[in-house]
Amino acid sequence: MSPSALVCQQRVLVFFRAHSLTSVHHRYLNMAIVSLRNSASSLVLFSRRLFSPELKAQCFYHIKVVDHYENPRNVGTLDKNSKNVGTGLVGAPACGDVMKLQIQVDENGKIVDAKFKTFGCGSAIASSSLATEWVKGKSVDEALKIRNIDIAKELCLPPVKLHCSMLAEDAIKAALSDYRIKQQVKK
């Protein structure tokens, strides 16, 4: 029996003794002690499963999401004032995710670098990381064809996390739009 269960059992005994209960009430005392033991043993079993160091925590994210979360690719920033850098900043107020994605485009129109910073859940970080990998080496027009459905399929996102892949698509579009605006101003 756990130390906390023993303390509870002792408190029950003290309560019954302090109130000078007759032998009839000892039956209730025994029932209370048995009930306390059962609930305490369930609690101990649950806490052993939950806090046991030899047991690994269950992961509800797909292994691809965990990989991108634990080893994010292309984290950082690019010079937002540069004419060949496009910056997209998007957020989802409902869940609190904020995504900043930047692309650097060479003179041939190819995306040569991409960086991101994301504040959010593991799926949001993984979606950003994957998006930066996918846009590198593509032309601006090819990068516009990346869809949230493709990101979600690649990361095996559950339906409740689809908004993360939508944010990644929106961030790509926002970064490309910013880049195109800078190019028009340049001309």
mmCIF file with all atom_site columns, C-alpha atoms in Angstrom:
data_model
loop_
_atom_site.group_PDB
_atom_site.id
_atom_site.type_symbol
_atom_site.label_atom_id
_atom_site.label_alt_id
_atom_site.label_comp_id
_atom_site.label_asym_id
_atom_site.label_entity_id
_atom_site.label_seq_id
_atom_site.pdbx_PDB_ins_code
_atom_site.Cartn_x
_atom_site.Cartn_y
_atom_site.Cartn_z
_atom_site.occupancy
_atom_site.B_iso_or_equiv
_atom_site.pdbx_formal_charge
_atom_site.auth_seq_id
_atom_site.auth_comp_id
_atom_site.auth_asym_id
_atom_site.auth_atom_id
_atom_site.pdbx_PDB_model_num
ATOM 1   C CA . MET A 1 1   ? 0.000   0.000  0.000   1.00 0.00 ? 1   MET A CA 1
ATOM 2   C CA . SER A 1 2   ? 1.295   3.470  -0.796  1.00 0.00 ? 2   SER A CA 1
ATOM 3   C CA . PRO A 1 3   ? 2.240   5.929  1.965   1.00 0.00 ? 3   PRO A CA 1
ATOM 4   C CA . SER A 1 4   ? -0.637  8.226  0.995   1.00 0.00 ? 4   SER A CA 1
ATOM 5   C CA . ALA A 1 5   ? -3.133  5.357  1.349   1.00 0.00 ? 5   ALA A CA 1
ATOM 6   C CA . LEU A 1 6   ? -1.765  4.548  4.794   1.00 0.00 ? 6   LEU A CA 1
ATOM 7   C CA . VAL A 1 7   ? -2.139  8.169  5.862   1.00 0.00 ? 7   VAL A CA 1
ATOM 8   C CA . CYS A 1 8   ? -5.751  8.191  4.651   1.00 0.00 ? 8   CYS A CA 1
ATOM 9   C CA . GLN A 1 9   ? -6.453  4.905  6.446   1.00 0.00 ? 9   GLN A CA 1
ATOM 10  C CA . GLN A 1 10  ? -4.994  6.298  9.659   1.00 0.00 ? 10  GLN A CA 1
ATOM 11  C CA . ARG A 1 11  ? -7.160  9.406  9.370   1.00 0.00 ? 11  ARG A CA 1
ATOM 12  C CA . VAL A 1 12  ? -10.284 7.261  8.984   1.00 0.00 ? 12  VAL A CA 1
ATOM 13  C CA . LEU A 1 13  ? -9.334  5.270  12.082  1.00 0.00 ? 13  LEU A CA 1
ATOM 14  C CA . VAL A 1 14  ? -8.691  8.436  14.090  1.00 0.00 ? 14  VAL A CA 1
ATOM 15  C CA . PHE A 1 15  ? -12.045 9.842  13.017  1.00 0.00 ? 15  PHE A CA 1
ATOM 16  C CA . PHE A 1 16  ? -13.958 6.738  14.102  1.00 0.00 ? 16  PHE A CA 1
ATOM 17  C CA . ARG A 1 17  ? -12.075 6.423  17.402  1.00 0.00 ? 17  ARG A CA 1
ATOM 18  C CA . ALA A 1 18  ? -12.501 10.107 18.205  1.00 0.00 ? 18  ALA A CA 1
ATOM 19  C CA . HIS A 1 19  ? -16.236 9.837  17.863  1.00 0.00 ? 19  HIS A CA 1
ATOM 20  C CA . SER A 1 20  ? -16.524 6.787  20.174  1.00 0.00 ? 20  SER A CA 1
ATOM 21  C CA . LEU A 1 21  ? -18.415 4.705  17.717  1.00 0.00 ? 21  LEU A CA 1
ATOM 22  C CA . THR A 1 22  ? -19.876 1.419  18.793  1.00 0.00 ? 22  THR A CA 1
ATOM 23  C CA . SER A 1 23  ? -19.022 -1.965 17.326  1.00 0.00 ? 23  SER A CA 1
ATOM 24  C CA . VAL A 1 24  ? -21.878 -1.606 14.835  1.00 0.00 ? 24  VAL A CA 1
ATOM 25  C CA . HIS A 1 25  ? -19.988 1.165  13.207  1.00 0.00 ? 25  HIS A CA 1
ATOM 26  C CA . HIS A 1 26  ? -16.816 -0.912 12.979  1.00 0.00 ? 26  HIS A CA 1
ATOM 27  C CA . ARG A 1 27  ? -18.436 -2.617 10.032  1.00 0.00 ? 27  ARG A CA 1
ATOM 28  C CA . TYR A 1 28  ? -18.631 0.800  8.318   1.00 0.00 ? 28  TYR A CA 1
ATOM 29  C CA . LEU A 1 29  ? -15.062 1.448  9.330   1.00 0.00 ? 29  LEU A CA 1
ATOM 30  C CA . ASN A 1 30  ? -13.935 -1.787 7.681   1.00 0.00 ? 30  ASN A CA 1
ATOM 31  C CA . MET A 1 31  ? -15.949 -0.962 4.560   1.00 0.00 ? 31  MET A CA 1
ATOM 32  C CA . ALA A 1 32  ? -14.380 2.490  4.427   1.00 0.00 ? 32  ALA A CA 1
ATOM 33  C CA . ILE A 1 33  ? -10.878 1.037  4.813   1.00 0.00 ? 33  ILE A CA 1
ATOM 34  C CA . VAL A 1 34  ? -11.466 -1.566 2.069   1.00 0.00 ? 34  VAL A CA 1
ATOM 35  C CA . SER A 1 35  ? -12.855 1.100  -0.238  1.00 0.00 ? 35  SER A CA 1
ATOM 36  C CA . LEU A 1 36  ? -9.895  3.345  0.537   1.00 0.00 ? 36  LEU A CA 1
ATOM 37  C CA . ARG A 1 37  ? -7.444  0.521  -0.160  1.00 0.00 ? 37  ARG A CA 1
ATOM 38  C CA . ASN A 1 38  ? -9.095  -0.265 -3.502  1.00 0.00 ? 38  ASN A CA 1
ATOM 39  C CA . SER A 1 39  ? -9.108  3.325  -4.666  1.00 0.00 ? 39  SER A CA 1
ATOM 40  C CA . ALA A 1 40  ? -5.571  3.928  -3.414  1.00 0.00 ? 40  ALA A CA 1
ATOM 41  C CA . SER A 1 41  ? -4.243  0.821  -5.160  1.00 0.00 ? 41  SER A CA 1
ATOM 42  C CA . SER A 1 42  ? -5.875  1.954  -8.413  1.00 0.00 ? 42  SER A CA 1
ATOM 43  C CA . LEU A 1 43  ? -4.282  5.358  -7.994  1.00 0.00 ? 43  LEU A CA 1
ATOM 44  C CA . VAL A 1 44  ? -0.879  3.818  -7.296  1.00 0.00 ? 44  VAL A CA 1
ATOM 45  C CA . LEU A 1 45  ? -1.176  1.548  -10.334 1.00 0.00 ? 45  LEU A CA 1
ATOM 46  C CA . PHE A 1 46  ? -2.154  4.516  -12.511 1.00 0.00 ? 46  PHE A CA 1
ATOM 47  C CA . SER A 1 47  ? 0.678   6.683  -11.204 1.00 0.00 ? 47  SER A CA 1
ATOM 48  C CA . ARG A 1 48  ? 3.196   3.883  -11.724 1.00 0.00 ? 48  ARG A CA 1
ATOM 49  C CA . ARG A 1 49  ? 2.117   3.587  -15.350 1.00 0.00 ? 49  ARG A CA 1
ATOM 50  C CA . LEU A 1 50  ? 2.167   7.339  -15.832 1.00 0.00 ? 50  LEU A CA 1
ATOM 51  C CA . PHE A 1 51  ? 5.432   8.216  -14.113 1.00 0.00 ? 51  PHE A CA 1
ATOM 52  C CA . SER A 1 52  ? 7.449   5.053  -14.487 1.00 0.00 ? 52  SER A CA 1
ATOM 53  C CA . PRO A 1 53  ? 10.839  5.856  -16.066 1.00 0.00 ? 53  PRO A CA 1
ATOM 54  C CA . GLU A 1 54  ? 11.136  2.487  -17.771 1.00 0.00 ? 54  GLU A CA 1
ATOM 55  C CA . LEU A 1 55  ? 7.914   3.024  -19.725 1.00 0.00 ? 55  LEU A CA 1
ATOM 56  C CA . LYS A 1 56  ? 7.999   5.301  -22.728 1.00 0.00 ? 56  LYS A CA 1
ATOM 57  C CA . ALA A 1 57  ? 5.318   7.924  -23.206 1.00 0.00 ? 57  ALA A CA 1
ATOM 58  C CA . GLN A 1 58  ? 2.716   7.192  -25.823 1.00 0.00 ? 58  GLN A CA 1
ATOM 59  C CA . CYS A 1 59  ? 3.091   9.323  -28.908 1.00 0.00 ? 59  CYS A CA 1
ATOM 60  C CA . PHE A 1 60  ? 0.001   10.476 -30.718 1.00 0.00 ? 60  PHE A CA 1
ATOM 61  C CA . TYR A 1 61  ? 1.957   12.126 -33.542 1.00 0.00 ? 61  TYR A CA 1
ATOM 62  C CA . HIS A 1 62  ? 3.113   10.210 -36.581 1.00 0.00 ? 62  HIS A CA 1
ATOM 63  C CA . ILE A 1 63  ? 6.822   9.431  -36.668 1.00 0.00 ? 63  ILE A CA 1
ATOM 64  C CA . LYS A 1 64  ? 7.332   11.895 -39.555 1.00 0.00 ? 64  LYS A CA 1
ATOM 65  C CA . VAL A 1 65  ? 5.883   14.708 -37.446 1.00 0.00 ? 65  VAL A CA 1
ATOM 66  C CA . VAL A 1 66  ? 8.075   13.733 -34.510 1.00 0.00 ? 66  VAL A CA 1
ATOM 67  C CA . ASP A 1 67  ? 11.142  13.662 -36.774 1.00 0.00 ? 67  ASP A CA 1
ATOM 68  C CA . HIS A 1 68  ? 10.496  17.175 -38.121 1.00 0.00 ? 68  HIS A CA 1
ATOM 69  C CA . TYR A 1 69  ? 9.651   18.408 -34.613 1.00 0.00 ? 69  TYR A CA 1
ATOM 70  C CA . GLU A 1 70  ? 12.773  16.986 -32.973 1.00 0.00 ? 70  GLU A CA 1
ATOM 71  C CA . ASN A 1 71  ? 15.062  17.750 -35.947 1.00 0.00 ? 71  ASN A CA 1
ATOM 72  C CA . PRO A 1 72  ? 13.540  20.780 -37.663 1.00 0.00 ? 72  PRO A CA 1
ATOM 73  C CA . ARG A 1 73  ? 15.071  21.723 -40.977 1.00 0.00 ? 73  ARG A CA 1
ATOM 74  C CA . ASN A 1 74  ? 15.856  25.309 -42.005 1.00 0.00 ? 74  ASN A CA 1
ATOM 75  C CA . VAL A 1 75  ? 15.074  27.110 -38.737 1.00 0.00 ? 75  VAL A CA 1
ATOM 76  C CA . GLY A 1 76  ? 16.145  30.741 -38.790 1.00 0.00 ? 76  GLY A CA 1
ATOM 77  C CA . THR A 1 77  ? 15.640  33.986 -40.614 1.00 0.00 ? 77  THR A CA 1
ATOM 78  C CA . LEU A 1 78  ? 16.759  35.687 -43.792 1.00 0.00 ? 78  LEU A CA 1
ATOM 79  C CA . ASP A 1 79  ? 17.231  39.415 -44.368 1.00 0.00 ? 79  ASP A CA 1
ATOM 80  C CA . LYS A 1 80  ? 13.652  40.625 -44.787 1.00 0.00 ? 80  LYS A CA 1
ATOM 81  C CA . ASN A 1 81  ? 14.821  43.885 -46.389 1.00 0.00 ? 81  ASN A CA 1
ATOM 82  C CA . SER A 1 82  ? 16.599  42.099 -49.228 1.00 0.00 ? 82  SER A CA 1
ATOM 83  C CA . LYS A 1 83  ? 14.879  42.409 -52.612 1.00 0.00 ? 83  LYS A CA 1
ATOM 84  C CA . ASN A 1 84  ? 15.256  38.700 -53.341 1.00 0.00 ? 84  ASN A CA 1
ATOM 85  C CA . VAL A 1 85  ? 13.713  37.555 -50.018 1.00 0.00 ? 85  VAL A CA 1
ATOM 86  C CA . GLY A 1 86  ? 9.993   37.076 -49.528 1.00 0.00 ? 86  GLY A CA 1
ATOM 87  C CA . THR A 1 87  ? 8.523   36.881 -46.025 1.00 0.00 ? 87  THR A CA 1
ATOM 88  C CA . GLY A 1 88  ? 5.184   35.361 -45.093 1.00 0.00 ? 88  GLY A CA 1
ATOM 89  C CA . LEU A 1 89  ? 3.754   35.707 -41.600 1.00 0.00 ? 89  LEU A CA 1
ATOM 90  C CA . VAL A 1 90  ? 0.508   33.869 -40.918 1.00 0.00 ? 90  VAL A CA 1
ATOM 91  C CA . GLY A 1 91  ? -1.355  32.779 -37.816 1.00 0.00 ? 91  GLY A CA 1
ATOM 92  C CA . ALA A 1 92  ? -4.396  30.921 -36.603 1.00 0.00 ? 92  ALA A CA 1
ATOM 93  C CA . PRO A 1 93  ? -6.046  32.754 -33.698 1.00 0.00 ? 93  PRO A CA 1
ATOM 94  C CA . ALA A 1 94  ? -8.179  29.713 -32.844 1.00 0.00 ? 94  ALA A CA 1
ATOM 95  C CA . CYS A 1 95  ? -5.195  27.546 -31.909 1.00 0.00 ? 95  CYS A CA 1
ATOM 96  C CA . GLY A 1 96  ? -2.480  30.151 -31.345 1.00 0.00 ? 96  GLY A CA 1
ATOM 97  C CA . ASP A 1 97  ? -0.084  28.923 -34.036 1.00 0.00 ? 97  ASP A CA 1
ATOM 98  C CA . VAL A 1 98  ? 2.053   31.579 -35.730 1.00 0.00 ? 98  VAL A CA 1
ATOM 99  C CA . MET A 1 99  ? 4.258   30.783 -38.702 1.00 0.00 ? 99  MET A CA 1
ATOM 100 C CA . LYS A 1 100 ? 6.929   32.926 -40.347 1.00 0.00 ? 100 LYS A CA 1
ATOM 101 C CA . LEU A 1 101 ? 8.345   31.513 -43.563 1.00 0.00 ? 101 LEU A CA 1
ATOM 102 C CA . GLN A 1 102 ? 10.966  33.197 -45.721 1.00 0.00 ? 102 GLN A CA 1
ATOM 103 C CA . ILE A 1 103 ? 12.254  32.322 -49.162 1.00 0.00 ? 103 ILE A CA 1
ATOM 104 C CA . GLN A 1 104 ? 15.312  33.534 -51.025 1.00 0.00 ? 104 GLN A CA 1
ATOM 105 C CA . VAL A 1 105 ? 15.069  33.549 -54.806 1.00 0.00 ? 105 VAL A CA 1
ATOM 106 C CA . ASP A 1 106 ? 18.013  33.779 -57.215 1.00 0.00 ? 106 ASP A CA 1
ATOM 107 C CA . GLU A 1 107 ? 18.118  35.797 -60.457 1.00 0.00 ? 107 GLU A CA 1
ATOM 108 C CA . ASN A 1 108 ? 16.754  32.790 -62.415 1.00 0.00 ? 108 ASN A CA 1
ATOM 109 C CA . GLY A 1 109 ? 13.596  32.615 -60.330 1.00 0.00 ? 109 GLY A CA 1
ATOM 110 C CA . LYS A 1 110 ? 14.615  29.502 -58.352 1.00 0.00 ? 110 LYS A CA 1
ATOM 111 C CA . ILE A 1 111 ? 14.170  29.355 -54.602 1.00 0.00 ? 111 ILE A CA 1
ATOM 112 C CA . VAL A 1 112 ? 17.674  28.771 -53.266 1.00 0.00 ? 112 VAL A CA 1
ATOM 113 C CA . ASP A 1 113 ? 16.984  29.026 -49.530 1.00 0.00 ? 113 ASP A CA 1
ATOM 114 C CA . ALA A 1 114 ? 14.061  28.912 -47.148 1.00 0.00 ? 114 ALA A CA 1
ATOM 115 C CA . LYS A 1 115 ? 13.854  29.527 -43.406 1.00 0.00 ? 115 LYS A CA 1
ATOM 116 C CA . PHE A 1 116 ? 11.068  29.390 -40.861 1.00 0.00 ? 116 PHE A CA 1
ATOM 117 C CA . LYS A 1 117 ? 10.203  30.231 -37.288 1.00 0.00 ? 117 LYS A CA 1
ATOM 118 C CA . THR A 1 118 ? 7.021   28.790 -35.841 1.00 0.00 ? 118 THR A CA 1
ATOM 119 C CA . PHE A 1 119 ? 5.283   29.156 -32.521 1.00 0.00 ? 119 PHE A CA 1
ATOM 120 C CA . GLY A 1 120 ? 2.850   26.320 -32.135 1.00 0.00 ? 120 GLY A CA 1
ATOM 121 C CA . CYS A 1 121 ? 2.274   22.608 -31.738 1.00 0.00 ? 121 CYS A CA 1
ATOM 122 C CA . GLY A 1 122 ? 4.408   19.804 -33.120 1.00 0.00 ? 122 GLY A CA 1
ATOM 123 C CA . SER A 1 123 ? 2.277   19.543 -36.256 1.00 0.00 ? 123 SER A CA 1
ATOM 124 C CA . ALA A 1 124 ? 2.718   23.257 -37.005 1.00 0.00 ? 124 ALA A CA 1
ATOM 125 C CA . ILE A 1 125 ? 6.480   23.035 -36.594 1.00 0.00 ? 125 ILE A CA 1
ATOM 126 C CA . ALA A 1 126 ? 6.657   19.885 -38.715 1.00 0.00 ? 126 ALA A CA 1
ATOM 127 C CA . SER A 1 127 ? 4.488   21.459 -41.430 1.00 0.00 ? 127 SER A CA 1
ATOM 128 C CA . SER A 1 128 ? 6.769   24.511 -41.548 1.00 0.00 ? 128 SER A CA 1
ATOM 129 C CA . SER A 1 129 ? 9.896   22.392 -41.651 1.00 0.00 ? 129 SER A CA 1
ATOM 130 C CA . LEU A 1 130 ? 8.548   20.237 -44.467 1.00 0.00 ? 130 LEU A CA 1
ATOM 131 C CA . ALA A 1 131 ? 7.351   23.292 -46.405 1.00 0.00 ? 131 ALA A CA 1
ATOM 132 C CA . THR A 1 132 ? 10.855  24.819 -46.361 1.00 0.00 ? 132 THR A CA 1
ATOM 133 C CA . GLU A 1 133 ? 12.319  21.552 -47.619 1.00 0.00 ? 133 GLU A CA 1
ATOM 134 C CA . TRP A 1 134 ? 9.807   21.317 -50.443 1.00 0.00 ? 134 TRP A CA 1
ATOM 135 C CA . VAL A 1 135 ? 10.140  24.877 -51.731 1.00 0.00 ? 135 VAL A CA 1
ATOM 136 C CA . LYS A 1 136 ? 13.925  24.749 -52.028 1.00 0.00 ? 136 LYS A CA 1
ATOM 137 C CA . GLY A 1 137 ? 15.026  24.203 -55.622 1.00 0.00 ? 137 GLY A CA 1
ATOM 138 C CA . LYS A 1 138 ? 11.590  24.998 -57.054 1.00 0.00 ? 138 LYS A CA 1
ATOM 139 C CA . SER A 1 139 ? 10.668  27.977 -59.173 1.00 0.00 ? 139 SER A CA 1
ATOM 140 C CA . VAL A 1 140 ? 8.232   30.529 -57.779 1.00 0.00 ? 140 VAL A CA 1
ATOM 141 C CA . ASP A 1 141 ? 5.431   29.083 -59.922 1.00 0.00 ? 141 ASP A CA 1
ATOM 142 C CA . GLU A 1 142 ? 6.211   25.498 -58.850 1.00 0.00 ? 142 GLU A CA 1
ATOM 143 C CA . ALA A 1 143 ? 6.208   26.496 -55.177 1.00 0.00 ? 143 ALA A CA 1
ATOM 144 C CA . LEU A 1 144 ? 2.719   27.963 -55.603 1.00 0.00 ? 144 LEU A CA 1
ATOM 145 C CA . LYS A 1 145 ? 1.491   24.472 -56.507 1.00 0.00 ? 145 LYS A CA 1
ATOM 146 C CA . ILE A 1 146 ? 2.329   23.045 -53.060 1.00 0.00 ? 146 ILE A CA 1
ATOM 147 C CA . ARG A 1 147 ? -0.981  22.303 -51.336 1.00 0.00 ? 147 ARG A CA 1
ATOM 148 C CA . ASN A 1 148 ? -1.865  21.726 -47.718 1.00 0.00 ? 148 ASN A CA 1
ATOM 149 C CA . ILE A 1 149 ? -3.308  18.323 -48.665 1.00 0.00 ? 149 ILE A CA 1
ATOM 150 C CA . ASP A 1 150 ? 0.117   17.208 -49.880 1.00 0.00 ? 150 ASP A CA 1
ATOM 151 C CA . ILE A 1 151 ? 1.775   18.379 -46.665 1.00 0.00 ? 151 ILE A CA 1
ATOM 152 C CA . ALA A 1 152 ? -0.901  16.698 -44.546 1.00 0.00 ? 152 ALA A CA 1
ATOM 153 C CA . LYS A 1 153 ? -0.539  13.421 -46.474 1.00 0.00 ? 153 LYS A CA 1
ATOM 154 C CA . GLU A 1 154 ? 3.240   13.441 -46.184 1.00 0.00 ? 154 GLU A CA 1
ATOM 155 C CA . LEU A 1 155 ? 3.109   14.027 -42.410 1.00 0.00 ? 155 LEU A CA 1
ATOM 156 C CA . CYS A 1 156 ? 0.037   11.790 -41.884 1.00 0.00 ? 156 CYS A CA 1
ATOM 157 C CA . LEU A 1 157 ? -1.728  14.577 -39.995 1.00 0.00 ? 157 LEU A CA 1
ATOM 158 C CA . PRO A 1 158 ? -5.038  13.717 -38.326 1.00 0.00 ? 158 PRO A CA 1
ATOM 159 C CA . PRO A 1 159 ? -8.102  15.801 -39.265 1.00 0.00 ? 159 PRO A CA 1
ATOM 160 C CA . VAL A 1 160 ? -7.822  17.957 -36.113 1.00 0.00 ? 160 VAL A CA 1
ATOM 161 C CA . LYS A 1 161 ? -4.338  19.075 -37.211 1.00 0.00 ? 161 LYS A CA 1
ATOM 162 C CA . LEU A 1 162 ? -5.120  19.951 -40.830 1.00 0.00 ? 162 LEU A CA 1
ATOM 163 C CA . HIS A 1 163 ? -5.085  23.648 -39.957 1.00 0.00 ? 163 HIS A CA 1
ATOM 164 C CA . CYS A 1 164 ? -1.301  23.331 -39.475 1.00 0.00 ? 164 CYS A CA 1
ATOM 165 C CA . SER A 1 165 ? -0.781  22.230 -43.069 1.00 0.00 ? 165 SER A CA 1
ATOM 166 C CA . MET A 1 166 ? -3.138  25.014 -44.196 1.00 0.00 ? 166 MET A CA 1
ATOM 167 C CA . LEU A 1 167 ? -0.984  27.516 -42.333 1.00 0.00 ? 167 LEU A CA 1
ATOM 168 C CA . ALA A 1 168 ? 2.107   26.175 -44.096 1.00 0.00 ? 168 ALA A CA 1
ATOM 169 C CA . GLU A 1 169 ? 0.450   26.605 -47.495 1.00 0.00 ? 169 GLU A CA 1
ATOM 170 C CA . ASP A 1 170 ? -0.679  30.121 -46.545 1.00 0.00 ? 170 ASP A CA 1
ATOM 171 C CA . ALA A 1 171 ? 2.851   30.962 -45.363 1.00 0.00 ? 171 ALA A CA 1
ATOM 172 C CA . ILE A 1 172 ? 4.331   29.820 -48.685 1.00 0.00 ? 172 ILE A CA 1
ATOM 173 C CA . LYS A 1 173 ? 1.795   31.905 -50.609 1.00 0.00 ? 173 LYS A CA 1
ATOM 174 C CA . ALA A 1 174 ? 2.388   34.948 -48.389 1.00 0.00 ? 174 ALA A CA 1
ATOM 175 C CA . ALA A 1 175 ? 6.177   34.680 -48.811 1.00 0.00 ? 175 ALA A CA 1
ATOM 176 C CA . LEU A 1 176 ? 5.852   34.347 -52.583 1.00 0.00 ? 176 LEU A CA 1
ATOM 177 C CA . SER A 1 177 ? 3.437   37.276 -52.697 1.00 0.00 ? 177 SER A CA 1
ATOM 178 C CA . ASP A 1 178 ? 5.858   39.425 -50.682 1.00 0.00 ? 178 ASP A CA 1
ATOM 179 C CA . TYR A 1 179 ? 8.683   38.468 -53.044 1.00 0.00 ? 179 TYR A CA 1
ATOM 180 C CA . ARG A 1 180 ? 6.605   39.358 -56.124 1.00 0.00 ? 180 ARG A CA 1
ATOM 181 C CA . ILE A 1 181 ? 5.606   42.724 -54.638 1.00 0.00 ? 181 ILE A CA 1
ATOM 182 C CA . LYS A 1 182 ? 9.285   43.509 -54.026 1.00 0.00 ? 182 LYS A CA 1
ATOM 183 C CA . GLN A 1 183 ? 10.083  42.588 -57.614 1.00 0.00 ? 183 GLN A CA 1
ATOM 184 C CA . GLN A 1 184 ? 7.368   44.906 -58.966 1.00 0.00 ? 184 GLN A CA 1
ATOM 185 C CA . VAL A 1 185 ? 8.636   47.794 -56.831 1.00 0.00 ? 185 VAL A CA 1
ATOM 186 C CA . LYS A 1 186 ? 12.156  47.073 -58.059 1.00 0.00 ? 186 LYS A CA 1
ATOM 187 C CA . LYS A 1 187 ? 11.048  47.504 -61.701 1.00 0.00 ? 187 LYS A CA 1
#
